[in-house]
C-alpha positions as a printed NumPy array, in Angstrom:
array([[  0.   ,   0.   ,   0.   ],
       [  1.489,   3.313,  -1.062],
       [  0.847,   7.045,  -0.907],
       [  2.481,   9.746,  -3.012],
       [  3.263,  13.055,  -1.3  ],
       [  3.622,  15.852,  -3.831],
       [  5.762,  18.62 ,  -2.312],
       [  7.147,  21.916,  -3.559],
       [ 10.6  ,  20.339,  -3.98 ],
       [  9.563,  16.978,  -5.45 ],
       [  7.465,  13.84 ,  -4.983],
       [  7.86 ,  11.222,  -2.258],
       [  6.374,   7.72 ,  -2.474],
       [  5.648,   6.083,   0.897],
       [  5.203,   2.33 ,   1.323],
       [  2.998,   1.695,   4.383],
       [  3.551,  -1.085,   6.957],
       [ -0.136,  -2.112,   7.035],
       [  0.497,  -5.443,   8.802],
       [  2.668,  -4.053,  11.596],
       [  0.822,  -0.692,  12.058],
       [ -2.804,  -1.073,  10.935],
       [ -4.299,   1.744,  13.074],
       [ -1.6  ,   4.277,  12.183],
       [ -1.76 ,   3.421,   8.476],
       [ -5.581,   3.732,   8.488],
       [ -5.411,   7.122,  10.222],
       [ -2.791,   8.356,   7.732],
       [ -4.707,   7.104,   4.672],
       [ -8.011,   8.617,   5.726],
       [ -6.363,  11.988,   6.451],
       [ -4.866,  11.867,   2.964],
       [ -8.35 ,  11.142,   1.549],
       [ -9.72 ,  14.2  ,   3.331],
       [ -6.912,  16.343,   1.785],
       [ -5.941,  17.168,   5.353],
       [ -2.216,  17.356,   4.553],
       [ -2.606,  19.697,   1.591],
       [ -0.573,  22.914,   2.165],
       [  0.974,  21.47 ,   5.353],
       [  4.369,  23.002,   6.076],
       [  7.579,  21.16 ,   6.91 ],
       [  7.874,  23.276,  10.045],
       [ 10.882,  21.486,  11.564],
       [ 13.843,  20.348,   9.458],
       [ 17.005,  19.305,  11.253],
       [ 19.933,  18.211,   9.107],
       [ 20.848,  14.514,   9.421],
       [ 17.984,  14.039,  11.854],
       [ 14.28 ,  14.55 ,  10.91 ],
       [ 11.914,  16.597,   8.715],
       [  8.54 ,  17.037,  10.463],
       [  5.157,  18.038,   9.002],
       [  1.426,  17.224,   9.293],
       [  0.289,  20.302,  11.245],
       [ -2.12 ,  22.504,   9.207],
       [ -1.306,  25.501,  11.442],
       [  2.444,  25.161,  10.784],
       [  3.258,  25.825,  14.456],
       [  4.066,  22.263,  15.482],
       [  1.409,  22.155,  18.191],
       [ -1.726,  21.567,  16.085],
       [ -3.243,  18.712,  14.157],
       [ -5.656,  15.899,  15.046],
       [ -6.411,  12.348,  13.984],
       [ -9.23 ,  11.361,  11.654],
       [-11.243,  10.288,  14.702],
       [-11.025,  13.803,  16.11 ],
       [-12.377,  15.2  ,  12.833],
       [-15.352,  12.786,  12.95 ],
       [-16.104,  12.694,  16.696],
       [-14.852,  16.01 ,  18.048],
       [-12.124,  17.338,  20.32 ],
       [-12.408,  14.446,  22.785],
       [-11.192,  12.017,  20.115],
       [ -8.382,  14.256,  18.88 ],
       [ -5.759,  11.557,  19.527],
       [ -5.729,   7.78 ,  19.356],
       [ -3.448,   5.248,  21.017],
       [ -0.675,   4.022,  18.737],
       [  0.743,   0.514,  18.388],
       [  3.743,  -0.383,  20.555],
       [  4.493,  -3.789,  19.053],
       [  6.205,  -4.946,  16.986],
       [  9.016,  -2.509,  17.702],
       [ 10.618,  -0.974,  14.605],
       [ 13.862,   0.961,  15.083],
       [ 14.795,   4.239,  13.394],
       [ 18.017,   2.792,  11.987],
       [ 18.155,   4.336,   8.491],
       [ 17.092,   7.455,   6.609],
       [ 13.721,   7.511,   4.841],
       [ 11.558,   5.989,   7.597],
       [  8.158,   7.652,   8.186],
       [  6.901,   7.875,  11.783],
       [  3.852,   9.307,  13.537],
       [  4.727,  11.829,  16.241],
       [  4.016,  10.641,  19.796],
       [  2.332,  13.528,  21.62 ],
       [  2.749,  11.868,  25.026],
       [  1.331,   8.717,  26.657],
       [  1.514,   7.033,  23.226],
       [ -1.164,   9.372,  21.829],
       [ -1.037,   9.988,  18.086],
       [ -2.558,  12.851,  16.067],
       [ -1.801,  13.85 ,  12.489],
       [  1.827,  14.986,  12.631],
       [  4.528,  12.742,  11.203],
       [  8.242,  13.034,  10.34 ],
       [ 10.778,  11.49 ,   7.95 ],
       [ 14.198,  10.441,   9.23 ],
       [ 17.22 ,  12.017,   7.511],
       [ 20.042,  10.415,   9.504],
       [ 21.64 ,   6.989,   9.523],
       [ 20.875,   5.93 ,  13.093],
       [ 18.448,   7.923,  15.257],
       [ 17.039,   5.04 ,  17.301],
       [ 17.988,   6.363,  20.744],
       [ 16.359,   9.795,  20.39 ],
       [ 13.262,   8.631,  18.444],
       [ 12.547,   5.384,  20.249],
       [  9.094,   6.469,  21.513],
       [  7.697,   7.387,  18.099],
       [  5.887,   4.899,  15.832],
       [  7.321,   3.9  ,  12.45 ],
       [  4.507,   3.146,   9.989],
       [  6.144,   3.473,   6.55 ],
       [  9.247,   3.997,   4.449],
       [ 10.203,   6.177,   1.485],
       [ 10.332,   3.964,  -1.618],
       [ 10.943,   6.641,  -4.255],
       [ 12.208,  10.214,  -4.102],
       [ 15.446,   9.916,  -2.156],
       [ 16.824,  12.923,  -4.06 ],
       [ 14.04 ,  14.952,  -2.402],
       [ 15.293,  13.758,   0.978],
       [ 18.742,  15.124,   0.074],
       [ 17.164,  18.498,  -0.721],
       [ 15.338,  18.421,   2.616],
       [ 18.551,  17.592,   4.421],
       [ 20.367,  20.541,   2.782],
       [ 17.62 ,  23.078,   3.516],
       [ 18.827,  26.312,   5.148],
       [ 17.002,  26.904,   8.425],
       [ 16.994,  29.375,  11.309],
       [ 17.909,  28.658,  14.921],
       [ 14.498,  27.043,  15.51 ],
       [ 15.11 ,  24.656,  12.569],
       [ 12.384,  26.21 ,  10.473],
       [ 13.31 ,  26.633,   6.773],
       [ 13.713,  30.185,   5.509],
       [ 11.874,  29.185,   2.367],
       [  8.612,  27.319,   2.879],
       [  8.501,  23.632,   1.897],
       [  4.906,  22.373,   1.748],
       [  2.87 ,  19.326,   0.786],
       [  0.801,  20.35 ,  -2.223],
       [ -1.184,  17.166,  -2.812],
       [ -1.562,  13.532,  -1.661],
       [ -2.368,  10.628,  -3.968],
       [ -3.497,   7.262,  -2.535],
       [ -2.441,   4.395,  -4.785],
       [ -4.331,   1.726,  -2.825],
       [ -6.48 ,   1.793,   0.345],
       [ -7.246,  -1.578,   1.988],
       [ -9.323,  -0.061,   4.82 ],
       [-13.036,   0.769,   4.749],
       [-14.06 ,   4.335,   5.463],
       [-15.384,   5.041,   8.992],
       [-18.989,   6.197,   9.446],
       [-19.549,   9.894,   8.79 ],
       [-16.437,  10.364,   6.622],
       [-17.282,  12.828,   3.842],
       [-14.698,  13.111,   1.09 ],
       [-14.154,  16.59 ,  -0.401],
       [-14.762,  17.037,  -4.12 ],
       [-11.707,  19.283,  -4.558],
       [ -8.622,  20.441,  -2.758],
       [ -9.231,  22.986,   0.03 ],
       [ -8.181,  26.615,  -0.232],
       [ -4.829,  27.62 ,   1.284],
       [ -5.218,  28.541,   4.956],
       [ -4.696,  32.104,   6.179],
       [ -1.388,  31.126,   7.774],
       [  0.003,  30.307,   4.331],
       [ -1.01 ,  33.651,   2.855],
       [  0.311,  35.678,   5.808],
       [  3.587,  33.796,   6.211],
       [  6.642,  35.992,   6.798],
       [  8.904,  33.434,   5.11 ],
       [  9.947,  33.12 ,   1.486],
       [  7.134,  31.559,  -0.485],
       [  7.432,  27.962,  -1.635],
       [  6.988,  28.996,  -5.27 ],
       [  9.077,  32.174,  -4.989],
       [ 12.427,  32.358,  -6.764],
       [ 14.929,  33.748,  -4.273],
       [ 17.337,  34.75 ,  -7.084],
       [ 14.754,  36.686,  -9.071],
       [ 15.91 ,  40.196,  -8.136],
       [ 19.582,  39.377,  -7.505],
       [ 22.23 ,  39.637, -10.184],
       [ 24.19 ,  36.452, -10.889],
       [ 27.461,  38.392, -10.659],
       [ 26.465,  39.618,  -7.22 ],
       [ 25.689,  36.064,  -6.116],
       [ 29.05 ,  34.868,  -7.425],
       [ 30.797,  37.711,  -5.61 ],
       [ 29.068,  36.781,  -2.351],
       [ 30.038,  33.156,  -2.813],
       [ 33.684,  34.094,  -3.355],
       [ 33.613,  36.313,  -0.285],
       [ 32.305,  33.43 ,   1.822],
       [ 35.016,  31.123,   0.507],
       [ 37.714,  33.718,   1.202],
       [ 36.408,  34.228,   4.733],
       [ 36.383,  30.474,   5.317],
       [ 40.013,  30.164,   4.152],
       [ 41.037,  33.124,   6.318],
       [ 39.324,  31.532,   9.326],
       [ 41.279,  28.324,   8.767],
       [ 44.55 ,  30.282,   8.551],
       [ 43.642,  32.039,  11.782],
       [ 42.987,  28.705,  13.492],
       [ 46.356,  27.237,  12.456],
       [ 48.142,  30.465,  13.448],
       [ 49.198,  31.761,  10.038],
       [ 47.045,  34.887,  10.401],
       [ 46.567,  36.98 ,  13.538],
       [ 42.922,  37.559,  12.584],
       [ 40.551,  36.384,   9.85 ],
       [ 39.481,  39.994,   9.226],
       [ 43.022,  41.27 ,   8.654],
       [ 43.556,  43.003,   5.306],
       [ 46.805,  43.296,   3.308],
       [ 48.368,  46.76 ,   2.809],
       [ 46.921,  48.78 ,  -0.064],
       [ 50.224,  50.321,  -1.218],
       [ 51.994,  47.083,  -2.218],
       [ 51.961,  45.567,  -5.716],
       [ 52.506,  41.937,  -6.602],
       [ 54.517,  41.493,  -9.835],
       [ 54.851,  38.054, -11.447],
       [ 55.966,  36.357, -14.71 ],
       [ 59.341,  38.091, -14.43 ],
       [ 62.435,  37.174, -16.396],
       [ 64.989,  35.424, -14.105],
       [ 67.587,  38.063, -15.04 ],
       [ 65.406,  40.957, -13.801],
       [ 66.831,  42.356, -10.569],
       [ 65.535,  44.52 ,  -7.729],
       [ 67.289,  47.599,  -9.107],
       [ 65.715,  47.113, -12.535],
       [ 62.193,  46.984, -11.104],
       [ 62.828,  49.933,  -8.818],
       [ 63.966,  52.084, -11.737],
       [ 60.936,  51.07 , -13.833],
       [ 58.291,  51.549, -11.131],
       [ 59.81 ,  54.694,  -9.594],
       [ 58.234,  56.868, -12.301],
       [ 54.85 ,  56.391, -10.578],
       [ 56.004,  57.599,  -7.161],
       [ 58.413,  57.085,  -4.318],
       [ 59.221,  53.43 ,  -3.667],
       [ 59.757,  52.298,  -0.074],
       [ 61.007,  48.82 ,  -0.966],
       [ 61.33 ,  46.636,  -4.042],
       [ 62.197,  42.977,  -3.626],
       [ 62.485,  40.116,  -6.117],
       [ 61.786,  36.926,  -4.201],
       [ 64.604,  34.388,  -4.51 ],
       [ 65.238,  30.814,  -3.499],
       [ 66.848,  30.628,  -0.061],
       [ 69.391,  27.968,  -0.998],
       [ 70.41 ,  28.784,  -4.565],
       [ 69.561,  32.497,  -4.646],
       [ 67.817,  32.079,  -8.006],
       [ 64.894,  34.34 ,  -8.818],
       [ 61.443,  32.817,  -8.314],
       [ 60.174,  35.239, -10.983],
       [ 57.861,  37.298,  -8.773],
       [ 58.374,  40.415,  -6.665],
       [ 56.711,  42.911,  -4.311],
       [ 56.905,  46.672,  -4.87 ],
       [ 55.881,  48.919,  -1.973],
       [ 55.008,  52.583,  -2.6  ],
       [ 54.792,  55.327,  -0.006],
       [ 51.142,  56.083,  -0.888],
       [ 48.107,  54.291,  -2.288],
       [ 47.639,  56.626,  -5.262],
       [ 51.025,  55.707,  -6.782],
       [ 50.265,  52.045,  -6.264],
       [ 46.96 ,  52.348,  -8.136],
       [ 48.6  ,  54.221, -11.036],
       [ 51.256,  51.533, -11.392],
       [ 48.578,  48.828, -11.281],
       [ 46.609,  50.452, -14.111],
       [ 49.584,  51.128, -16.413],
       [ 52.117,  48.353, -15.799],
       [ 50.015,  45.233, -16.342],
       [ 51.097,  43.229, -19.42 ],
       [ 54.161,  45.474, -19.946],
       [ 57.257,  43.969, -21.586],
       [ 60.299,  43.81 , -19.257],
       [ 63.402,  41.853, -20.308],
       [ 61.434,  40.111, -23.101],
       [ 58.725,  38.981, -20.645],
       [ 55.189,  40.357, -20.329],
       [ 54.642,  40.813, -16.625],
       [ 51.388,  40.617, -14.672],
       [ 50.641,  43.149, -11.925],
       [ 48.051,  42.886,  -9.151],
       [ 47.487,  44.226,  -5.66 ],
       [ 49.371,  42.21 ,  -3.066],
       [ 47.448,  39.834,  -0.803],
       [ 50.47 ,  39.051,   1.349],
       [ 50.455,  39.822,   5.077],
       [ 54.001,  38.577,   5.706],
       [ 55.143,  42.023,   6.878],
       [ 52.254,  42.329,   9.344],
       [ 53.395,  41.216,  12.777],
       [ 50.867,  40.283,  15.467],
       [ 51.711,  41.85 ,  18.802],
       [ 49.406,  39.594,  20.803],
       [ 45.787,  39.403,  21.835],
       [ 44.364,  42.871,  22.346],
       [ 47.598,  44.599,  21.258],
       [ 46.888,  44.849,  17.536],
       [ 49.396,  44.506,  14.704],
       [ 52.254,  46.488,  13.213],
       [ 53.88 ,  46.638,   9.783],
       [ 57.552,  45.758,   9.737],
       [ 60.343,  45.114,   7.234],
       [ 62.268,  42.901,   9.682],
       [ 62.044,  39.2  ,  10.354],
       [ 61.904,  37.442,  13.727],
       [ 65.691,  37.831,  14.148],
       [ 65.493,  41.599,  13.684],
       [ 67.212,  41.546,  10.293],
       [ 66.031,  43.611,   7.37 ],
       [ 64.086,  41.42 ,   4.956],
       [ 65.044,  43.408,   1.865],
       [ 68.791,  43.119,   2.665],
       [ 68.7  ,  39.395,   3.347],
       [ 69.058,  38.195,  -0.229],
       [ 71.696,  40.789,  -1.18 ],
       [ 73.808,  39.659,   1.795],
       [ 73.507,  36.072,   0.628],
       [ 74.741,  37.068,  -2.824],
       [ 77.717,  38.967,  -1.353],
       [ 78.576,  36.   ,   0.828],
       [ 78.59 ,  33.642,  -2.161],
       [ 80.701,  36.069,  -4.169],
       [ 83.318,  36.328,  -1.408],
       [ 83.508,  32.561,  -1.017],
       [ 83.957,  32.165,  -4.77 ],
       [ 86.718,  34.808,  -4.823],
       [ 88.641,  33.269,  -1.952],
       [ 88.4  ,  29.812,  -3.497],
       [ 89.764,  30.955,  -6.869],
       [ 92.261,  33.529,  -5.501],
       [ 90.588,  36.395,  -7.335],
       [ 91.028,  39.966,  -6.204],
       [ 89.473,  42.696,  -8.289],
       [ 91.657,  45.441,  -6.772],
       [ 94.893,  43.64 ,  -7.804],
       [ 93.728,  42.892, -11.337],
       [ 95.687,  44.258, -14.248],
       [ 94.051,  46.468, -16.845],
       [ 93.771,  43.551, -19.272],
       [ 92.211,  41.288, -16.623],
       [ 89.712,  43.893, -15.446],
       [ 88.305,  44.145, -18.962],
       [ 87.142,  40.567, -18.716],
       [ 85.504,  40.901, -15.312],
       [ 82.005,  39.511, -15.59 ],
       [ 78.954,  39.732, -13.338],
       [ 75.853,  37.61 , -13.958],
       [ 72.546,  37.376, -12.114],
       [ 73.176,  34.237, -10.105],
       [ 76.701,  34.937,  -8.9  ],
       [ 79.777,  37.122,  -9.359],
       [ 82.369,  35.667, -11.739],
       [ 85.95 ,  36.798, -12.425],
       [ 88.198,  35.698, -15.293],
       [ 91.985,  36.067, -15.089],
       [ 92.699,  36.651, -18.745],
       [ 91.232,  36.275, -22.201],
       [ 93.915,  33.774, -23.132],
       [ 93.18 ,  31.441, -20.247],
       [ 89.461,  31.738, -20.765],
       [ 89.468,  31.186, -24.533],
       [ 92.334,  28.67 , -24.793],
       [ 90.201,  25.507, -25.018],
       [ 87.769,  27.362, -27.215],
       [ 90.522,  28.274, -29.708],
       [ 91.697,  24.679, -29.781],
       [ 88.304,  23.33 , -30.733],
       [ 87.771,  26.153, -33.163],
       [ 91.047,  25.266, -34.942],
       [ 89.889,  21.681, -35.342],
       [ 86.599,  22.878, -36.773],
       [ 88.444,  25.061, -39.292],
       [ 90.539,  22.099, -40.453],
       [ 87.426,  20.034, -40.956],
       [ 85.777,  22.879, -42.86 ],
       [ 88.87 ,  23.178, -45.099],
       [ 88.824,  19.459, -45.904],
       [ 85.126,  19.638, -46.633],
       [ 85.634,  22.593, -48.99 ],
       [ 88.452,  20.796, -50.83 ],
       [ 86.292,  17.734, -51.228],
       [ 83.4  ,  19.829, -52.565],
       [ 85.689,  21.588, -55.047],
       [ 87.051,  18.254, -56.285],
       [ 83.544,  16.898, -56.788],
       [ 82.55 ,  19.934, -58.816],
       [ 85.443,  19.296, -61.256],
       [ 84.131,  15.842, -62.103],
       [ 82.17 ,  15.951, -65.266],
       [ 80.573,  12.512, -65.084],
       [ 80.7  ,   9.152, -63.356],
       [ 83.47 ,   7.886, -65.64 ],
       [ 85.797,  10.681, -64.533],
       [ 85.247,   9.754, -60.912],
       [ 86.049,   6.087, -61.648],
       [ 89.226,   7.003, -63.489],
       [ 90.337,   9.25 , -60.652],
       [ 89.69 ,   6.489, -58.146],
       [ 91.647,   4.022, -60.284],
       [ 94.642,   6.328, -60.582],
       [ 94.623,   6.942, -56.824],
       [ 94.648,   3.213, -56.114],
       [ 97.489,   2.619, -58.59 ],
       [ 99.514,   5.399, -56.964],
       [ 99.007,   3.834, -53.537],
       [100.08 ,   0.414, -54.793],
       [103.192,   1.94 , -56.365],
       [104.096,   3.675, -53.13 ],
       [103.58 ,   0.474, -51.17 ],
       [105.772,  -1.473, -53.636],
       [108.592,   1.064, -53.337],
       [108.402,   0.929, -49.551],
       [108.596,  -2.874, -49.603],
       [111.596,  -2.833, -51.943],
       [113.441,  -0.294, -49.766],
       [112.761,  -2.422, -46.722],
       [114.133,  -5.545, -48.462],
       [117.321,  -3.697, -49.474],
       [117.917,  -2.594, -45.87 ],
       [117.446,  -6.13 , -44.633],
       [119.975,  -7.44 , -47.167],
       [122.545,  -4.838, -46.135],
       [121.932,  -5.726, -42.523],
       [122.619,  -9.378, -43.195],
       [125.939,  -8.462, -44.88 ],
       [126.798,  -6.127, -42.014],
       [126.878,  -3.163, -44.38 ],
       [124.581,  -0.722, -42.587],
       [124.466,   2.976, -43.042],
       [123.735,   5.578, -40.415],
       [120.297,   6.166, -41.84 ],
       [119.551,   2.441, -41.661],
       [120.403,   2.396, -37.956],
       [118.217,   5.378, -37.379],
       [115.283,   3.767, -39.252],
       [115.663,   0.486, -37.388],
       [115.76 ,   2.297, -34.065],
       [112.715,   4.296, -34.935],
       [110.893,   1.111, -35.826],
       [111.731,  -0.293, -32.438]])
């Protein structure tokens, strides 16, 4: 036996436990026949717990059974079934509300949590949701006030009985049409069930509010873990964030470029702590907000060192130091050790330069004029070169080899151009082979003559020299 509840957020199909709860199922079915639940409000929705309805007044204290409608106020409630006991152990169970002393009226609720047996043990389960579990998810996600009443009304619009196994009690008169909405529905101070809450609100404004909520949530998390002194803290408005920089761009370069917009308090390219390499972003701090805004408007997508940079207002609060609870904050350019942040990376570079100089015995002051011409300074480190000869010696060696190879290649190309056809190339190859054979024959004959003279003991000085060289 089933009943369909048509609500403002979707339809719910309820399978009734007619064998276990005959009186409760009969009361529920006859109230549905009388259209008693039409326009009833879900007046109590508690996430992961229950969604309660069945009170025509919407207050949570009204409602009566079908026997009270037929016989009067004295029969407002009836006594519900205690056995068999059915636990509230899953979402989607439908129970009649126990009004005390096991007395049941018209109100019922639907469970939204996994296991609510302990807190709902006294109430009577008489059915289960068979279809429409997506509607239960919507009910569970409904936004409510502190009294667990939804800000936007959720109501039962109609009830459809698929099958009724019980006979109608005496005096039951079925209405020919659905009743008119009660006065409480028309005078409700809540958002109407059929009212679109986004009708008069711009989508961009909604998106902006959503982003603000997300930003506040992230700031609250940072405050909890101790990264921010307060979730409401705001970054300074005179600091620009510059990214997509070329690795060769230095602090001095940026300071010269951005100084045309106003006085710069500090300009720092952020570098890796270990290697000192640029991380390709920087912070530029101006002495006033107006200069910062001008630089933001005119420097975005500007080409610097063959890179188009991106400029935005800084969101960093690294220079804001929390003085403690109730003491406020202060802006500082120094770290926890009292050292100037902007000088930290330049000191690291100087330290690396000095260690490199001492290791290679370089001293710029004692350099000769020729050596000082070849002094080089790059972005990662300071480099010195003693002389052009020392620096370019290996290079000249390899370059000489390359020239020899180029010369051979040019000679070969010239020779090929002189050949008129394939026969000329064959003849040239044949002559070259004959010349080689002739040279080899003469060498063999000379060697045989030396051996003969050696056997006779008639050796010349040149023969001794050749024999020694062969050894």
